[in-house]
């Protein structure tokens, strides 16, 4: 598969998309908290993966960690663009308020209160800590794979994950949610939207 993707085999790339689009979508949602943004992350990730295909290491196993690393970088760039856009919009005259995306989530998820509390706790984490949490806990990557995906040492992944868990546990306690700190692995039920499985619950994808 690595050799075929590196050579620009369109069929191989289609197989790659079929195998890991769900993982990329879930990862994108966990990092952005927004359905539409997660869909954009999927599209941009596979476009970027195609552009970077020649840089894939010819030796190795599953390409899933590499794709999640690409998705993480895409999400960073997307969020930077969104911040610049928000800053530009903020300079414009005030228009009618647009409802926060949490309103849409509340309509789609039964336990909206729990989700809001967990989101509030996650918001207290630094970006790097959220990324490691998403890769190691929700996406199920081991330390080495997460380190490769992020381009950082394994020790950095361990320390970031440890800090993230401690902060999340403290934040959850502050907001009064009866939600345990993440443990590996987390398994839950995804939800379907337009034929896709969402990341509303702590669904952990397989490492195919």
Coordinates of N, CA and C in Angstrom, one line a residue:
X1 N 0.8 -1.2 0.0 CA 0.0 0.0 0.0 C 0.9 1.3 0.0
X2 N 1.9 1.3 0.8 CA 2.8 2.4 0.9 C 3.4 2.7 -0.5
X3 N 3.9 1.6 -1.1 CA 4.6 1.8 -2.4 C 3.6 2.3 -3.4
X4 N 2.4 1.7 -3.4 CA 1.4 2.1 -4.4 C 1.0 3.6 -4.3
X5 N 0.8 4.0 -3.0 CA 0.4 5.4 -2.7 C 1.5 6.3 -3.1
X6 N 2.8 6.0 -2.8 CA 3.9 6.8 -3.1 C 4.0 7.0 -4.7
X7 N 3.6 6.0 -5.4 CA 3.7 6.0 -6.9 C 2.6 6.7 -7.5
X8 N 1.6 7.2 -6.7 CA 0.4 7.9 -7.2 C -0.6 7.0 -7.8
X9 N -0.8 5.8 -7.3 CA -1.8 4.8 -7.7 C -3.1 5.3 -7.2
X10 N -4.0 5.8 -8.2 CA -5.3 6.3 -7.8 C -6.2 5.3 -7.0
X11 N -6.1 4.1 -7.5 CA -6.9 3.0 -6.8 C -6.5 2.8 -5.4
X12 N -5.2 2.8 -5.2 CA -4.6 2.6 -3.8 C -5.1 3.8 -3.0
X13 N -5.1 5.0 -3.5 CA -5.5 6.2 -2.7 C -6.9 6.1 -2.4
X14 N -7.7 5.5 -3.3 CA -9.2 5.3 -3.0 C -9.3 4.3 -1.9
X15 N -8.5 3.3 -1.9 CA -8.6 2.3 -0.8 C -8.2 3.0 0.5
X16 N -7.2 3.8 0.5 CA -6.7 4.5 1.7 C -7.9 5.4 2.2
X17 N -8.6 6.1 1.3 CA -9.7 6.9 1.8 C -10.8 6.1 2.4
X18 N -11.2 5.0 1.8 CA -12.2 4.1 2.3 C -11.8 3.6 3.7
X19 N -10.5 3.3 3.9 CA -10.1 2.6 5.1 C -10.1 3.6 6.3
X20 N -9.7 4.9 6.0 CA -9.4 5.8 7.1 C -10.1 7.1 7.1
X21 N -11.1 7.3 6.2 CA -11.8 8.6 6.2 C -12.6 8.8 7.5
X22 N -13.1 7.7 8.0 CA -13.9 7.8 9.3 C -12.9 8.2 10.4
X23 N -11.7 7.6 10.5 CA -10.8 8.0 11.5 C -10.4 9.5 11.4
X24 N -10.2 10.0 10.2 CA -9.8 11.4 10.0 C -11.0 12.3 10.3
X25 N -12.2 11.9 10.0 CA -13.4 12.7 10.3 C -13.6 12.8 11.8
X26 N -13.5 11.7 12.5 CA -13.6 11.7 14.0 C -12.6 12.5 14.6
X27 N -11.3 12.4 14.1 CA -10.2 13.2 14.7 C -10.4 14.7 14.4
X28 N -10.9 15.0 13.2 CA -11.2 16.4 12.9 C -12.2 17.0 13.8
X29 N -13.3 16.2 14.1 CA -14.4 16.7 14.9 C -13.9 16.9 16.4
X30 N -13.1 15.9 16.8 CA -12.6 16.1 18.2 C -11.7 17.3 18.4
X31 N -11.0 17.7 17.4 CA -10.1 18.9 17.5 C -10.9 20.2 17.2
X32 N -12.0 20.1 16.5 CA -12.7 21.4 16.2 C -14.0 21.5 16.9
X33 N -14.7 20.4 17.2 CA -16.0 20.5 17.9 C -17.1 20.9 16.9
X34 N -16.8 20.7 15.6 CA -17.8 21.2 14.6 C -17.9 20.2 13.5
X35 N -19.2 19.8 13.1 CA -19.4 18.9 12.1 C -18.9 19.3 10.7
X36 N -19.3 20.5 10.4 CA -18.8 21.0 9.0 C -17.3 21.2 8.9
X37 N -16.7 21.6 10.0 CA -15.3 21.8 10.0 C -14.6 20.4 9.9
X38 N -15.1 19.4 10.5 CA -14.6 18.1 10.4 C -14.7 17.5 9.0
X39 N -15.7 17.9 8.3 CA -15.9 17.5 6.9 C -14.8 18.1 6.1
X40 N -14.5 19.4 6.4 CA -13.5 20.1 5.6 C -12.1 19.5 5.9
X41 N -11.9 19.1 7.2 CA -10.6 18.5 7.5 C -10.4 17.2 6.7
X42 N -11.5 16.4 6.5 CA -11.3 15.2 5.7 C -10.9 15.5 4.3
X43 N -11.6 16.5 3.7 CA -11.3 16.8 2.3 C -9.9 17.4 2.2
X44 N -9.5 18.3 3.1 CA -8.2 18.9 3.0 C -7.1 17.9 3.3
X45 N -7.4 17.0 4.3 CA -6.4 16.0 4.7 C -6.0 15.1 3.5
X46 N -7.0 14.6 2.8 CA -6.6 13.7 1.7 C -6.1 14.5 0.5
X47 N -6.4 15.7 0.3 CA -5.8 16.5 -0.7 C -4.3 16.7 -0.4
X48 N -4.1 17.1 0.9 CA -2.7 17.3 1.3 C -1.9 16.0 1.3
X49 N -2.5 14.9 1.7 CA -1.9 13.5 1.6 C -1.5 13.2 0.2
X50 N -2.3 13.5 -0.7 CA -1.9 13.2 -2.1 C -0.7 14.1 -2.5
X51 N -0.7 15.3 -2.1 CA 0.4 16.2 -2.4 C 1.7 15.7 -1.8
X52 N 1.6 15.2 -0.6 CA 2.8 14.8 0.1 C 3.1 13.3 0.0
X53 N 2.4 12.6 -0.9 CA 2.6 11.1 -1.0 C 4.0 10.7 -1.2
X54 N 4.8 11.5 -2.0 CA 6.2 11.1 -2.2 C 7.1 11.1 -1.0
X55 N 6.6 11.7 0.1 CA 7.4 11.8 1.3 C 7.1 10.7 2.3
X56 N 6.2 9.8 1.9 CA 5.8 8.7 2.8 C 7.0 7.8 2.9
X57 N 7.3 7.3 4.1 CA 8.4 6.4 4.3 C 8.0 5.1 3.6
X58 N 8.9 4.5 2.8 CA 8.6 3.3 2.1 C 8.4 2.1 3.0
X59 N 9.0 2.2 4.2 CA 9.0 1.1 5.1 C 8.0 1.4 6.3
X60 N 7.3 0.5 6.8 CA 6.4 0.7 7.9 C 5.1 0.0 7.8
X61 N 4.2 0.2 8.7 CA 2.9 -0.5 8.7 C 1.8 0.4 8.2
X62 N 0.7 0.5 9.0 CA -0.5 1.2 8.7 C -0.1 2.7 8.4
X63 N -0.8 3.3 7.4 CA -0.7 4.7 7.1 C -1.6 5.6 7.9
X64 N -2.4 5.0 8.8 CA -3.3 5.7 9.6 C -2.6 6.8 10.5
X65 N -1.5 6.4 11.2 CA -0.9 7.5 12.0 C -0.4 8.7 11.2
X66 N 0.2 8.4 10.0 CA 0.6 9.4 9.1 C -0.5 10.3 8.7
X67 N -1.7 9.7 8.3 CA -2.9 10.5 7.9 C -3.4 11.4 9.1
X68 N -3.4 10.8 10.3 CA -3.8 11.6 11.4 C -2.9 12.8 11.7
X69 N -1.6 12.6 11.5 CA -0.6 13.7 11.6 C -0.9 14.7 10.6
X70 N -1.2 14.3 9.3 CA -1.6 15.3 8.3 C -2.8 16.1 8.7
X71 N -3.8 15.3 9.2 CA -5.1 15.9 9.7 C -4.9 16.9 10.8
X72 N -4.0 16.6 11.7 CA -3.7 17.5 12.8 C -3.1 18.8 12.3
X73 N -2.2 18.8 11.3 CA -1.6 20.0 10.7 C -2.6 20.8 9.9
X74 N -3.5 20.0 9.2 CA -4.6 20.7 8.4 C -5.5 21.5 9.4
X75 N -5.8 20.8 10.5 CA -6.7 21.5 11.5 C -6.1 22.7 12.1
X76 N -4.7 22.7 12.4 CA -4.1 23.9 12.9 C -4.2 25.0 11.8
X77 N -3.9 24.7 10.6 CA -4.0 25.7 9.6 C -5.4 26.3 9.4
X78 N -6.4 25.3 9.4 CA -7.8 25.8 9.3 C -8.2 26.7 10.4
X79 N -7.7 26.3 11.6 CA -8.1 27.2 12.8 C -7.4 28.5 12.7
X80 N -6.2 28.6 12.2 CA -5.5 29.9 12.1 C -6.3 30.7 11.1
X81 N -6.7 30.1 10.0 CA -7.5 30.9 9.0 C -8.8 31.3 9.6
X82 N -9.4 30.5 10.4 CA -10.7 30.8 11.0 C -10.5 32.0 12.0
X83 N -9.4 32.0 12.7 CA -9.2 33.1 13.6 C -9.0 34.4 12.9
X84 N -8.2 34.4 11.8 CA -8.0 35.6 11.0 C -9.4 36.1 10.4
X85 N -10.2 35.1 10.0 CA -11.5 35.5 9.5 C -12.4 36.1 10.6
X86 N -12.3 35.5 11.7 CA -13.1 36.0 12.9 C -12.7 37.4 13.3
X87 N -11.4 37.6 13.2 CA -10.9 38.9 13.6 C -11.3 40.0 12.6
X88 N -11.3 39.6 11.3 CA -11.8 40.5 10.2 C -13.3 40.8 10.4
X89 N -14.1 39.8 10.7 CA -15.5 39.9 10.9 C -15.8 40.8 12.1
X90 N -15.0 40.7 13.1 CA -15.2 41.4 14.4 C -15.0 42.9 14.1
X91 N -14.3 43.3 13.1 CA -14.1 44.7 12.8 C -15.2 45.3 12.0
X92 N -16.1 44.4 11.5 CA -17.3 44.9 10.7 C -18.4 45.3 11.7
X93 N -19.3 46.1 11.2 CA -20.5 46.5 12.0 C -21.3 45.3 12.5
X94 N -21.8 45.3 13.7 CA -22.5 44.2 14.3 C -23.7 43.8 13.4
X95 N -23.9 42.5 13.1 CA -25.0 42.0 12.4 C -25.8 41.2 13.4
X96 N -26.9 40.6 12.9 CA -27.7 39.8 13.7 C -26.9 38.6 14.2
X97 N -27.0 38.3 15.5 CA -26.2 37.2 16.1 C -26.5 35.9 15.5
X98 N -25.4 35.1 15.3 CA -25.5 33.8 14.7 C -25.4 32.8 15.8
X99 N -26.4 31.8 15.9 CA -26.3 30.9 17.0 C -25.0 30.1 17.0
X100 N -24.5 29.8 18.2 CA -23.3 29.0 18.4 C -23.6 27.5 17.9
X101 N -22.6 26.9 17.4 CA -22.8 25.5 16.9 C -23.2 24.5 18.0
X102 N -23.1 24.9 19.3 CA -23.5 24.1 20.3 C -25.0 23.9 20.3
X103 N -25.8 24.9 19.7 CA -27.2 24.7 19.6 C -27.5 23.5 18.7
X104 N -26.8 23.4 17.6 CA -27.0 22.3 16.7 C -26.7 21.0 17.3
X105 N -25.6 20.9 18.1 CA -25.2 19.7 18.7 C -26.2 19.3 19.8
X106 N -26.7 20.2 20.5 CA -27.7 19.9 21.5 C -28.9 19.2 20.9
X107 N -29.3 19.6 19.7 CA -30.4 18.9 19.0 C -30.1 17.5 18.6
X108 N -28.8 17.2 18.4 CA -28.4 15.9 17.8 C -28.0 14.9 18.9
X109 N -27.6 15.4 20.0 CA -27.1 14.5 21.0 C -28.0 14.5 22.3
X110 N -28.4 13.3 22.7 CA -29.3 13.2 23.8 C -28.8 13.8 25.1
X111 N -27.6 13.5 25.4 CA -27.0 14.0 26.7 C -26.2 15.3 26.4
X112 N -27.0 16.3 26.0 CA -26.3 17.6 25.7 C -25.6 18.2 26.9
X113 N -26.2 18.1 28.1 CA -25.6 18.7 29.2 C -24.2 18.1 29.5
X114 N -24.1 16.8 29.4 CA -22.8 16.1 29.7 C -21.8 16.6 28.6
X115 N -22.2 16.6 27.4 CA -21.3 17.0 26.3 C -20.8 18.5 26.5
X116 N -21.7 19.4 27.0 CA -21.3 20.7 27.2 C -20.3 20.8 28.3
X117 N -20.5 20.0 29.4 CA -19.5 20.0 30.5 C -18.2 19.5 30.1
X118 N -18.2 18.4 29.3 CA -16.9 17.9 28.8 C -16.2 18.9 27.9
X119 N -17.0 19.5 27.0 CA -16.4 20.5 26.1 C -15.8 21.7 26.9
X120 N -16.4 22.1 28.0 CA -15.9 23.1 28.8 C -14.6 22.7 29.4
X121 N -14.5 21.4 29.8 CA -13.3 20.9 30.4 C -12.2 20.8 29.3
X122 N -12.5 20.4 28.2 CA -11.5 20.3 27.1 C -11.0 21.7 26.7
X123 N -11.8 22.7 26.8 CA -11.4 24.0 26.4 C -10.3 24.5 27.3
X124 N -10.1 24.0 28.5 CA -9.1 24.4 29.4 C -7.7 23.8 29.0
X125 N -7.7 22.9 28.1 CA -6.4 22.3 27.7 C -5.7 23.2 26.6
X126 N -4.4 23.1 26.6 CA -3.7 23.7 25.5 C -3.9 22.9 24.2
X127 N -3.6 23.6 23.0 CA -3.8 22.9 21.8 C -3.0 21.6 21.7
X128 N -1.8 21.7 22.0 CA -0.9 20.5 22.0 C -1.4 19.4 22.8
X129 N -2.0 19.7 24.0 CA -2.5 18.7 24.9 C -3.8 18.0 24.3
X130 N -4.6 18.8 23.7 CA -5.8 18.3 23.0 C -5.5 17.4 21.9
X131 N -4.4 17.7 21.1 CA -4.0 16.9 20.0 C -3.5 15.5 20.5
X132 N -2.7 15.5 21.5 CA -2.2 14.2 22.0 C -3.3 13.4 22.6
X133 N -4.3 14.1 23.3 CA -5.4 13.4 23.9 C -6.2 12.7 22.8
X134 N -6.5 13.5 21.7 CA -7.3 13.0 20.6 C -6.6 11.8 19.9
X135 N -5.3 11.9 19.7 CA -4.6 10.8 19.1 C -4.4 9.5 19.9
X136 N -4.0 9.7 21.2 CA -3.7 8.6 22.0 C -4.9 7.9 22.7
X137 N -5.9 8.8 23.1 CA -7.0 8.2 23.8 C -8.2 7.9 22.9
X138 N -8.6 8.8 22.1 CA -9.7 8.6 21.2 C -9.4 7.8 19.9
X139 N -8.3 8.2 19.3 CA -7.9 7.5 18.1 C -7.1 6.2 18.3
X140 N -6.7 6.0 19.6 CA -6.1 4.8 19.9 C -4.6 4.5 19.5
X141 N -3.9 5.6 19.1 CA -2.5 5.4 18.7 C -1.6 5.2 19.9
X142 N -0.6 4.4 19.7 CA 0.4 4.2 20.8 C 1.3 5.4 20.9
X143 N 2.1 5.5 21.9 CA 3.0 6.7 22.0 C 3.9 6.9 20.8
X144 N 4.5 5.8 20.3 CA 5.4 6.0 19.2 C 4.7 6.5 17.9
X145 N 3.5 5.9 17.7 CA 2.7 6.4 16.5 C 2.3 7.8 16.6
X146 N 1.8 8.2 17.8 CA 1.4 9.6 18.0 C 2.6 10.5 17.9
X147 N 3.8 10.1 18.4 CA 5.0 10.9 18.2 C 5.3 11.1 16.8
X148 N 5.2 10.0 16.0 CA 5.5 10.1 14.6 C 4.5 11.0 13.9
X149 N 3.2 10.9 14.2 CA 2.2 11.7 13.6 C 2.4 13.2 13.9
X150 N 2.9 13.5 15.1 CA 3.1 15.0 15.5 C 4.5 15.5 15.2
X151 N 5.4 14.6 14.9 CA 6.8 15.0 14.7 C 7.5 15.4 16.0
X152 N 7.2 14.8 17.1 CA 7.8 15.1 18.4 C 8.3 13.9 19.0
X153 N 9.2 14.0 20.0 CA 9.7 12.8 20.7 C 8.6 12.1 21.5
X154 N 8.8 10.8 21.7 CA 7.9 10.0 22.5 C 7.7 10.5 23.9
X155 N 8.8 11.0 24.5 CA 8.7 11.5 25.8 C 7.8 12.8 25.9
X156 N 7.8 13.5 24.8 CA 6.9 14.7 24.7 C 5.4 14.3 24.7
X157 N 5.2 13.2 24.0 CA 3.8 12.7 23.9 C 3.4 12.3 25.3
X158 N 4.2 11.5 26.0 CA 3.9 11.0 27.3 C 3.6 12.2 28.3
X159 N 4.5 13.2 28.3 CA 4.3 14.3 29.2 C 3.0 15.1 28.9
X160 N 2.8 15.3 27.6 CA 1.6 16.1 27.2 C 0.3 15.4 27.6
X161 N 0.3 14.0 27.4 CA -0.9 13.2 27.7 C -1.1 13.2 29.2
X162 N 0.0 13.1 30.0 CA -0.1 13.1 31.4 C -0.7 14.5 31.9
X163 N -0.2 15.6 31.4 CA -0.7 16.9 31.8 C -2.2 17.0 31.3
X164 N -2.5 16.6 30.1 CA -3.9 16.7 29.6 C -4.8 16.0 30.6
X165 N -4.5 14.8 31.0 CA -5.4 14.0 31.8 C -5.6 14.6 33.2
X166 N -4.5 15.2 33.7 CA -4.6 15.8 35.0 C -5.5 17.1 34.9
X167 N -5.2 17.9 33.9 CA -6.0 19.1 33.7 C -7.5 18.8 33.5
X168 N -7.7 17.7 32.6 CA -9.1 17.4 32.3 C -9.8 16.9 33.6
X169 N -9.1 16.1 34.4 CA -9.8 15.6 35.6 C -10.1 16.8 36.5
X170 N -9.2 17.8 36.6 CA -9.4 18.9 37.5 C -10.5 19.8 36.9
X171 N -10.5 20.0 35.6 CA -11.6 20.8 35.0 C -12.9 20.2 35.1
X172 N -13.0 18.9 34.9 CA -14.3 18.2 35.0 C -14.8 18.4 36.5
X173 N -13.9 18.3 37.4 CA -14.4 18.5 38.8 C -14.9 19.9 39.1
X174 N -14.3 20.9 38.4 CA -14.7 22.3 38.6 C -16.1 22.5 38.1
X175 N -16.4 21.9 36.9 CA -17.7 22.2 36.3 C -18.8 21.2 36.9
X176 N -18.4 20.3 37.7 CA -19.3 19.4 38.4 C -19.9 18.3 37.5
X177 N -19.2 17.9 36.5 CA -19.6 16.8 35.7 C -19.2 15.5 36.3
X178 N -20.1 14.5 36.2 CA -19.8 13.2 36.6 C -19.2 12.4 35.5
X179 N -18.1 12.9 35.0 CA -17.4 12.2 33.8 C -16.0 11.8 34.2
X180 N -15.6 10.6 34.1 CA -14.3 10.2 34.5 C -13.3 10.7 33.5
X181 N -12.0 10.8 34.0 CA -10.9 11.2 33.1 C -10.7 10.1 32.1
X182 N -10.3 10.4 30.9 CA -10.1 9.5 29.8 C -9.2 8.3 30.2
X183 N -9.5 7.1 29.7 CA -8.7 6.0 29.9 C -8.5 5.3 28.6
X184 N -7.4 4.6 28.4 CA -7.2 3.9 27.2 C -7.6 2.4 27.4
X185 N -8.4 1.8 26.5 CA -9.0 2.5 25.4 C -10.4 3.0 25.8
X186 N -11.0 4.0 25.1 CA -12.4 4.4 25.3 C -13.2 3.8 24.2
X187 N -14.3 3.2 24.5 CA -15.2 2.7 23.5 C -16.6 3.2 23.7
X188 N -17.2 3.7 22.6 CA -18.5 4.2 22.7 C -19.2 4.0 21.4
X189 N -20.4 4.5 21.2 CA -21.2 4.3 20.0 C -21.1 5.6 19.2
X190 N -20.8 5.5 18.0 CA -20.8 6.7 17.1 C -22.2 7.0 16.6
X191 N -22.4 8.1 16.0 CA -23.7 8.5 15.5 C -23.5 8.7 14.0
X192 N -24.6 8.4 13.2 CA -24.5 8.6 11.8 C -25.1 9.9 11.4
X193 N -24.4 10.6 10.5 CA -25.0 11.8 9.9 C -24.6 11.8 8.5
X194 N -25.6 11.7 7.6 CA -25.3 11.7 6.2 C -24.4 10.6 5.8
X195 N -24.6 9.4 6.4 CA -23.8 8.2 6.1 C -22.5 8.2 6.7
X196 N -22.1 9.2 7.6 CA -20.8 9.2 8.3 C -21.0 8.8 9.8
X197 N -20.0 8.3 10.4 CA -20.0 8.1 11.8 C -19.4 9.3 12.5
X198 N -20.1 9.9 13.5 CA -19.6 11.1 14.1 C -18.7 10.7 15.3
X199 N -18.1 11.7 15.8 CA -17.2 11.5 17.0 C -17.9 12.1 18.2
X200 N -19.2 12.1 18.3 CA -19.8 12.7 19.5 C -19.5 11.9 20.7
X201 N -19.4 10.6 20.6 CA -19.0 9.8 21.7 C -17.6 9.5 21.6
X202 N -17.0 8.9 22.6 CA -15.5 8.6 22.6 C -15.2 7.3 21.8
X203 N -15.7 7.3 20.5 CA -15.4 6.1 19.7 C -14.0 6.0 19.4
X204 N -13.4 4.8 19.5 CA -12.0 4.6 19.2 C -12.0 3.7 18.0
X205 N -11.2 4.3 17.0 CA -11.1 3.5 15.7 C -10.1 2.5 15.8
X206 N -10.2 1.5 14.9 CA -9.2 0.4 14.9 C -8.0 0.8 14.2
X207 N -6.9 0.1 14.5 CA -5.6 0.4 13.9 C -5.4 -0.6 12.8
X208 N -6.1 -0.4 11.6 CA -5.9 -1.3 10.5 C -4.7 -1.0 9.8

